[in-house]
Amino acid sequence: LITPSLDEMVHVAREMKRRELDLPLLIGGATTSKQHTAVKIAPGYEAPTVHVNDASRAVGVVSDLLDPERRRELDQSNRDNQSRLRDLHAAKSEKPLLSLAEARSRAPKIDWAKEEVPTPSFFGRREISDQPLTELLETIDWTFFFSAWELRGRFPAILDHPKHGAAARELYEHGQQLLERIVSEKLLVARGVYGFWPAASEGDDIVLYQDESRSREAVRFPMLRQQQGSGDAPCRSLADFVAPADSGVADSVGAFAVSAGFGADALAEAFEADHDDYQAILTKALADRLAESFAEALHRRARREWGYGQDEQLSNEDLIAERYRGIRPAFGYPACPDHALKPRLFDLLDARAVGIDLTESFAMTPAASVSGLHLASPHARYFNLGPVDREQVEDYATRLGDPLDTVERLLAPSLAYDPEA
């Protein structure tokens, strides 16, 4: 699931109410939460609306809902808990936001004239038609592999966890066995595209140019800015980490889209046809890890081709801990939560030429894919955008050239206001 699906859940709940349905509604999935269910979904539907942590626990919930007495108890307890969560959310939301003008005045101050701004070894796009999987094995972050199976803990320490260690070791062994087969038999294919473009920031927009003359825009990425500041804390936007057009500094920005999912669906379907759902899920989890590893390995390559990462001597632990200069923010994540910017990125990269595409709700296909920007500034860092007010959303919609209601729908989880109120 990606964040647009959360808003779709709200819409479905309201439709169920409009059609006067009285069926219990269970909410689950990777991006869902008890708070989102309580604040956004349950108020729009009158029948029991219950968040369930994972599929295995749905059985107990449904069992209670089928028994009249236990249903009443579950429903009352659930409504009381959701009311408490809404009160907590309302208390947090009472923290005032800065005006857009004040937030912009608190942008991080960077003296670009004193910055060492690197120039990439080339401009434009390059395709990676067949990335050897063997080169991706060393940069796999196994911690998230275990998270996909609800085994919490950092790798490799999780292998000796007093409670989960035995299950983690068994899962790791099975993963290694299948991964060895995938690599030796070339059951998955990894492809990608990346590149560098002359760039500058204009206000809260990141502008990439066709060539070094900077006379024609290639693409413009409007960005959002934090508005929940405290003390003297800066209010960040990703645009802050690209030299302004009027600074006289010739900056650049990288972009990428990679996938290790070519062949994953076919392999998973073959396992499912053989009634082996475990290996099917294992296939998808490994494809996800290989895609993230591909993004990590490509970022290291990009830093070297950008000129500032040539002397890096980093271990995989260093890479996982991001002990390097620059970031690779992805659209749909906390610093830039708008998935609708992905088509602009895909058009810039011509990602579809290597087989990576988007669904109508901006999910990437194949599913085991990663895309985003490369920002080289040593000041660049990841951050959580937090809530934004209507003033900024209206400004953002104008810069995008999209209708306000469309932008509000896509940014629903980040809105500090109710568009329908």
Coordinates of C-alpha atoms in Angstrom, one line a residue:
L1 CA 0.0 0.0 0.0
I2 CA 1.1 3.6 -0.6
T3 CA -0.4 6.6 1.0
P4 CA -3.1 7.4 -1.7
S5 CA -4.8 4.2 -0.6
L6 CA -5.3 5.6 2.9
D7 CA -7.5 8.3 1.4
E8 CA -9.3 5.8 -0.7
M9 CA -10.2 3.9 2.5
V10 CA -11.9 7.0 3.8
H11 CA -13.8 7.3 0.5
V12 CA -14.9 3.7 0.7
A13 CA -16.1 4.1 4.3
R14 CA -18.2 7.1 3.3
E15 CA -19.7 5.2 0.3
M16 CA -20.6 2.3 2.6
K17 CA -22.5 4.8 4.9
R18 CA -24.1 6.4 1.9
R19 CA -25.4 3.0 0.7
E20 CA -26.7 2.3 4.3
L21 CA -24.5 -0.8 4.8
D22 CA -24.2 -2.2 8.2
L23 CA -21.2 -4.6 7.7
P24 CA -18.3 -4.4 10.1
L25 CA -15.2 -2.8 8.4
L26 CA -11.7 -4.1 9.1
I27 CA -8.7 -2.0 8.3
G28 CA -5.2 -3.3 7.8
G29 CA -2.0 -3.0 5.7
A30 CA 1.5 -1.7 6.0
T31 CA 0.7 2.0 6.0
T32 CA -2.4 1.9 8.1
S33 CA -2.6 2.5 11.9
K34 CA -5.1 2.6 14.7
Q35 CA -4.8 6.4 14.8
H36 CA -5.5 6.9 11.1
T37 CA -8.5 4.5 11.4
A38 CA -9.8 6.4 14.4
V39 CA -9.3 9.9 13.0
K40 CA -10.0 9.5 9.3
I41 CA -12.0 6.4 8.6
A42 CA -14.3 5.5 11.6
P43 CA -16.0 8.9 11.8
G44 CA -17.3 8.3 8.3
Y45 CA -19.0 5.0 9.0
E46 CA -21.4 4.0 11.7
A47 CA -20.9 0.2 11.8
P48 CA -17.9 -1.3 13.8
T49 CA -14.7 -0.1 12.1
V50 CA -11.7 -2.0 13.5
H51 CA -8.0 -1.7 12.8
V52 CA -6.3 -5.1 12.8
N53 CA -2.5 -5.3 13.1
D54 CA -2.0 -8.2 10.8
A55 CA -4.0 -10.9 8.9
S56 CA -3.5 -13.6 11.6
R57 CA -5.4 -11.5 14.1
A58 CA -8.3 -10.9 11.9
V59 CA -9.6 -14.4 12.8
G60 CA -10.1 -13.4 16.4
V61 CA -11.7 -10.1 15.5
V62 CA -14.2 -11.7 13.1
S63 CA -15.0 -14.4 15.7
D64 CA -15.9 -11.8 18.2
L65 CA -18.0 -9.9 15.6
L66 CA -20.0 -13.0 14.8
D67 CA -21.0 -13.5 18.4
P68 CA -23.7 -10.9 19.5
E69 CA -22.5 -10.5 23.0
R70 CA -18.8 -10.3 22.2
R71 CA -19.6 -8.0 19.3
R72 CA -21.2 -5.5 21.6
E73 CA -18.1 -5.7 23.9
L74 CA -15.6 -5.3 21.1
D75 CA -17.6 -2.5 19.5
Q76 CA -17.8 -0.5 22.7
S77 CA -14.2 -1.0 23.6
N78 CA -13.1 -0.1 20.1
R79 CA -15.2 3.0 20.0
D80 CA -13.9 4.1 23.4
N81 CA -10.3 3.6 22.3
Q82 CA -10.9 5.4 19.0
S83 CA -12.5 8.4 20.8
R84 CA -9.3 8.6 23.0
L85 CA -7.1 8.5 19.9
R86 CA -9.1 11.3 18.3
D87 CA -8.7 13.4 21.5
L88 CA -5.0 12.8 21.5
H89 CA -4.8 13.7 17.8
A90 CA -6.8 16.9 18.3
A91 CA -4.5 17.9 21.2
K92 CA -1.5 17.5 19.0
S93 CA -3.2 19.4 16.1
E94 CA -3.8 22.4 18.4
K95 CA -0.1 23.3 18.0
P96 CA -0.2 26.4 15.8
L97 CA 1.4 26.5 12.4
L98 CA 3.6 29.2 11.2
S99 CA 2.3 31.2 8.2
L100 CA 3.8 30.3 4.9
A101 CA 5.8 33.6 4.8
E102 CA 7.2 33.0 8.2
A103 CA 8.1 29.4 7.4
R104 CA 9.9 30.5 4.3
S105 CA 11.8 33.2 6.3
R106 CA 13.1 30.4 8.5
A107 CA 14.5 28.3 5.7
P108 CA 18.1 27.0 6.4
K109 CA 20.7 29.6 5.7
I110 CA 23.3 28.3 3.3
D111 CA 26.1 30.6 2.0
W112 CA 26.3 29.1 -1.4
A113 CA 29.3 31.3 -2.4
K114 CA 31.4 29.4 0.1
E115 CA 30.0 26.0 -0.8
E116 CA 32.0 23.4 -2.7
V117 CA 29.5 22.5 -5.4
P118 CA 30.5 19.5 -7.5
T119 CA 29.9 19.1 -11.2
P120 CA 28.9 15.6 -12.5
S121 CA 31.1 13.8 -15.0
F122 CA 28.2 13.9 -17.5
F123 CA 24.7 15.4 -18.0
G124 CA 21.6 13.5 -19.2
R125 CA 20.3 10.0 -18.7
R126 CA 22.0 6.6 -18.8
E127 CA 20.4 3.2 -18.7
I128 CA 21.5 0.2 -16.7
S129 CA 20.1 -2.7 -18.9
D130 CA 21.1 -5.7 -16.8
Q131 CA 22.5 -4.9 -13.3
P132 CA 24.4 -8.1 -12.1
L133 CA 22.6 -9.3 -9.0
T134 CA 25.9 -10.5 -7.5
E135 CA 27.0 -6.9 -7.1
L136 CA 23.8 -6.1 -5.1
L137 CA 24.3 -8.8 -2.5
E138 CA 26.8 -6.9 -0.4
T139 CA 24.6 -3.8 0.0
I140 CA 21.4 -5.7 1.1
D141 CA 19.8 -4.3 4.3
W142 CA 18.5 -7.5 5.9
T143 CA 16.9 -5.7 8.8
F144 CA 13.8 -4.8 6.7
F145 CA 13.7 -8.3 5.3
F146 CA 12.8 -9.5 8.8
S147 CA 10.5 -6.6 9.4
A148 CA 8.3 -7.8 6.5
W149 CA 7.7 -11.0 8.6
E150 CA 6.9 -9.0 11.8
L151 CA 10.3 -9.9 13.3
R152 CA 11.5 -6.7 14.9
G153 CA 15.2 -6.2 15.5
R154 CA 18.4 -5.1 13.7
F155 CA 20.4 -7.6 11.6
P156 CA 22.5 -9.5 12.6
A157 CA 21.6 -9.1 16.3
I158 CA 18.1 -10.4 15.6
L159 CA 19.6 -13.9 14.8
D160 CA 20.4 -14.2 18.5
H161 CA 17.3 -12.6 19.8
P162 CA 16.1 -14.5 22.9
K163 CA 12.5 -14.8 21.6
H164 CA 12.7 -14.4 17.8
G165 CA 16.2 -15.8 17.2
A166 CA 15.3 -19.3 16.1
A167 CA 12.6 -18.1 13.7
A168 CA 14.9 -15.4 12.4
R169 CA 17.7 -17.9 11.7
E170 CA 15.3 -20.3 9.9
L171 CA 13.9 -17.4 7.8
Y172 CA 17.4 -16.1 7.0
E173 CA 18.5 -19.6 5.9
H174 CA 15.5 -20.0 3.6
G175 CA 16.0 -16.5 2.2
Q176 CA 19.7 -17.2 1.5
Q177 CA 18.8 -20.5 -0.2
L178 CA 16.2 -18.9 -2.5
L179 CA 18.5 -15.9 -3.1
E180 CA 21.3 -18.2 -4.2
R181 CA 18.9 -19.9 -6.7
I182 CA 17.6 -16.5 -8.0
V183 CA 21.2 -15.4 -8.7
S184 CA 22.5 -18.6 -10.1
E185 CA 19.5 -19.2 -12.4
K186 CA 18.9 -15.5 -13.1
L187 CA 15.3 -15.7 -12.1
L188 CA 15.1 -12.0 -11.5
V189 CA 16.4 -9.2 -13.7
A190 CA 17.5 -5.7 -12.4
R191 CA 17.3 -2.7 -14.6
G192 CA 17.4 1.0 -14.1
V193 CA 18.0 4.5 -15.4
Y194 CA 19.7 7.5 -13.8
G195 CA 21.3 10.8 -14.7
F196 CA 22.3 14.3 -13.8
W197 CA 20.9 17.7 -14.9
P198 CA 21.9 21.3 -14.3
A199 CA 19.6 22.6 -11.7
A200 CA 18.6 25.5 -9.4
S201 CA 16.0 26.3 -6.9
E202 CA 13.4 29.0 -7.5
G203 CA 11.6 29.7 -4.3
D204 CA 10.3 26.3 -3.1
D205 CA 10.7 24.7 -6.6
I206 CA 13.6 22.6 -7.8
V207 CA 14.1 23.3 -11.5
L208 CA 16.2 21.0 -13.8
Y209 CA 17.4 22.3 -17.1
Q210 CA 17.8 20.7 -20.5
D211 CA 21.5 21.5 -20.8
E212 CA 24.3 23.6 -19.3
S213 CA 23.0 26.7 -21.0
R214 CA 20.1 26.7 -18.5
S215 CA 17.9 28.3 -21.1
R216 CA 15.2 25.7 -21.2
E217 CA 13.6 23.8 -18.3
A218 CA 13.5 20.0 -18.4
V219 CA 11.2 19.6 -15.4
R220 CA 10.1 21.5 -12.4
F221 CA 9.4 19.9 -9.0
P222 CA 7.4 22.1 -6.6
M223 CA 8.2 21.2 -3.0
L224 CA 6.4 21.8 0.3
R225 CA 7.9 23.4 3.4
Q226 CA 7.6 22.6 7.1
Q227 CA 5.3 24.9 9.0
Q228 CA 5.5 23.4 12.5
G229 CA 8.5 25.2 13.9
S230 CA 9.5 25.6 17.5
G231 CA 12.1 28.0 18.9
D232 CA 14.6 28.9 16.3
A233 CA 14.3 25.5 14.5
P234 CA 14.5 25.9 10.7
C235 CA 11.5 25.1 8.4
R236 CA 12.9 22.9 5.7
S237 CA 12.0 22.2 2.1
L238 CA 14.0 20.0 -0.2
A239 CA 14.4 23.0 -2.4
D240 CA 16.7 24.5 0.2
F241 CA 19.4 22.0 -0.7
V242 CA 19.8 23.2 -4.3
A243 CA 21.6 26.5 -5.0
P244 CA 19.1 29.3 -5.9
A245 CA 19.0 30.5 -9.5
D246 CA 20.1 34.0 -8.5
S247 CA 23.1 32.7 -6.5
G248 CA 25.5 32.5 -9.4
V249 CA 26.3 28.9 -8.4
A250 CA 26.0 26.2 -11.1
D251 CA 24.4 23.4 -9.1
S252 CA 23.0 20.1 -10.4
V253 CA 20.5 17.4 -9.4
G254 CA 20.5 13.7 -10.0
A255 CA 17.4 11.4 -10.6
F256 CA 17.0 7.7 -10.7
A257 CA 14.5 4.8 -11.1
V258 CA 15.6 1.2 -10.5
S259 CA 13.9 -2.2 -10.2
A260 CA 14.9 -5.7 -9.3
G261 CA 11.3 -7.0 -9.8
F262 CA 11.5 -8.1 -13.4
G263 CA 10.5 -11.8 -13.2
A264 CA 9.3 -11.6 -9.6
D265 CA 5.6 -12.0 -10.4
A266 CA 6.2 -14.9 -12.6
L267 CA 8.4 -16.7 -10.0
A268 CA 5.8 -16.0 -7.2
E269 CA 3.0 -17.2 -9.4
A270 CA 4.9 -20.4 -10.1
F271 CA 5.3 -21.0 -6.4
E272 CA 1.6 -20.2 -5.8
A273 CA 0.6 -22.7 -8.6
D274 CA 2.6 -25.3 -6.6
H275 CA 0.7 -24.3 -3.4
D276 CA 3.8 -22.8 -1.9
D277 CA 2.7 -19.4 -0.7
Y278 CA 5.7 -19.2 1.7
Q279 CA 8.2 -19.2 -1.1
A280 CA 6.0 -16.8 -3.1
I281 CA 6.1 -14.2 -0.3
L282 CA 9.8 -14.9 0.2
T283 CA 10.3 -14.1 -3.5
K284 CA 8.6 -10.7 -3.2
A285 CA 10.5 -9.9 0.0
L286 CA 13.8 -10.7 -1.6
A287 CA 13.0 -8.7 -4.7
D288 CA 12.2 -5.7 -2.5
R289 CA 15.6 -6.0 -0.7
L290 CA 17.4 -6.3 -4.0
A291 CA 15.7 -3.2 -5.3
E292 CA 16.6 -1.2 -2.2
S293 CA 20.2 -2.5 -2.5
F294 CA 20.2 -1.4 -6.2
A295 CA 19.2 2.1 -5.1
E296 CA 22.0 2.1 -2.5
A297 CA 24.6 0.8 -4.9
L298 CA 23.6 3.3 -7.6
H299 CA 23.7 6.2 -5.1
R300 CA 27.3 5.2 -4.3
R301 CA 28.1 5.2 -8.1
A302 CA 26.4 8.5 -8.5
R303 CA 28.4 10.1 -5.7
R304 CA 31.6 8.9 -7.4
E305 CA 30.5 10.2 -10.8
W306 CA 29.5 13.5 -9.2
G307 CA 33.1 13.8 -8.1
Y308 CA 32.7 14.1 -4.3
G309 CA 32.4 10.5 -3.4
Q310 CA 35.5 9.1 -5.2
D311 CA 37.5 8.6 -1.9
E312 CA 34.7 7.0 0.0
Q313 CA 35.7 3.9 2.0
L314 CA 32.4 2.8 3.5
S315 CA 31.2 -0.5 4.8
N316 CA 27.7 -1.8 4.3
E317 CA 26.9 -0.7 7.9
D318 CA 28.1 2.8 7.0
L319 CA 25.9 2.8 3.9
I320 CA 22.9 1.6 5.9
A321 CA 23.6 4.3 8.5
E322 CA 23.9 6.9 5.6
R323 CA 27.4 8.0 6.6
Y324 CA 27.9 9.8 3.4
R325 CA 27.3 13.2 1.8
G326 CA 23.9 13.8 0.1
I327 CA 20.5 12.2 0.2
R328 CA 18.1 10.4 -2.2
P329 CA 14.6 11.5 -1.3
A330 CA 11.7 9.6 -2.9
F331 CA 8.3 11.1 -3.7
G332 CA 5.7 9.8 -1.4
Y333 CA 8.0 9.8 1.7
P334 CA 8.0 12.2 4.7
A335 CA 10.0 15.1 3.2
C336 CA 8.0 15.1 -0.1
P337 CA 4.7 13.2 0.5
D338 CA 3.1 13.9 -2.9
H339 CA 3.2 10.8 -5.1
A340 CA 1.8 12.8 -8.0
L341 CA 5.3 14.2 -8.8
K342 CA 6.4 10.7 -9.9
P343 CA 5.1 11.1 -13.5
R344 CA 7.4 14.2 -13.9
L345 CA 10.3 12.1 -12.7
F346 CA 9.5 9.2 -15.0
D347 CA 9.1 11.4 -18.0
L348 CA 12.5 13.1 -17.3
L349 CA 14.2 9.7 -17.0
D350 CA 12.0 8.0 -19.7
A351 CA 11.8 5.2 -17.1
R352 CA 9.2 3.3 -19.2
A353 CA 12.0 2.7 -21.7
V354 CA 13.5 0.2 -19.2
G355 CA 10.2 -1.2 -18.2
I356 CA 9.5 0.7 -15.0
D357 CA 6.0 2.3 -15.0
L358 CA 3.4 3.8 -12.8
T359 CA -0.2 2.8 -12.0
E360 CA -3.0 5.3 -12.0
S361 CA -2.4 5.8 -8.2
F362 CA 1.3 6.3 -8.7
A363 CA 2.5 2.9 -7.5
M364 CA 5.6 1.7 -9.3
T365 CA 5.6 -1.4 -11.4
P366 CA 7.3 -3.8 -11.0
A367 CA 6.5 -3.5 -7.4
A368 CA 10.1 -4.0 -6.3
S369 CA 11.2 -0.6 -7.6
V370 CA 12.7 2.5 -6.1
S371 CA 12.8 6.0 -7.6
G372 CA 13.7 9.5 -6.5
L373 CA 16.2 12.4 -6.6
H374 CA 19.9 12.6 -5.8
L375 CA 20.9 15.8 -3.9
A376 CA 24.6 16.5 -3.3
S377 CA 24.6 19.3 -0.8
P378 CA 26.4 18.4 2.5
H379 CA 23.5 20.3 4.2
A380 CA 20.9 18.0 2.7
R381 CA 19.1 15.8 5.2
Y382 CA 15.8 13.9 5.5
F383 CA 13.0 15.4 7.5
N384 CA 9.3 14.9 8.2
L385 CA 7.2 17.6 6.5
G386 CA 4.5 17.5 9.1
P387 CA 1.1 19.2 8.7
V388 CA 0.6 22.0 6.2
D389 CA -2.1 24.6 6.1
R390 CA -4.6 25.6 3.4
E391 CA -2.5 28.7 2.4
Q392 CA 0.5 26.5 1.5
V393 CA -1.6 23.9 -0.2
E394 CA -3.3 26.6 -2.4
D395 CA 0.2 28.0 -3.2
Y396 CA 1.4 24.5 -4.0
A397 CA -1.6 23.7 -6.2
T398 CA -0.9 26.9 -8.2
R399 CA 2.7 26.0 -8.7
L400 CA 1.7 22.5 -9.8
G401 CA -1.0 23.8 -12.1
D402 CA -3.5 21.3 -10.6
P403 CA -6.9 21.8 -9.1
L404 CA -7.0 22.4 -5.4
D405 CA -9.3 19.6 -4.6
T406 CA -7.1 17.1 -6.5
V407 CA -4.0 18.2 -4.5
E408 CA -5.9 18.1 -1.2
R409 CA -7.0 14.5 -1.9
L410 CA -3.4 13.4 -2.7
L411 CA -2.0 15.3 0.4
A412 CA -4.8 14.2 2.7
P413 CA -2.6 12.7 5.4
S414 CA -0.5 15.9 5.6
L415 CA -3.4 18.4 5.8
A416 CA -3.7 20.4 9.0
Y417 CA -7.4 21.1 8.1
D418 CA -10.5 19.3 6.8
P419 CA -11.2 20.4 3.2
E420 CA -14.9 19.5 3.7
A421 CA -15.3 21.6 6.9

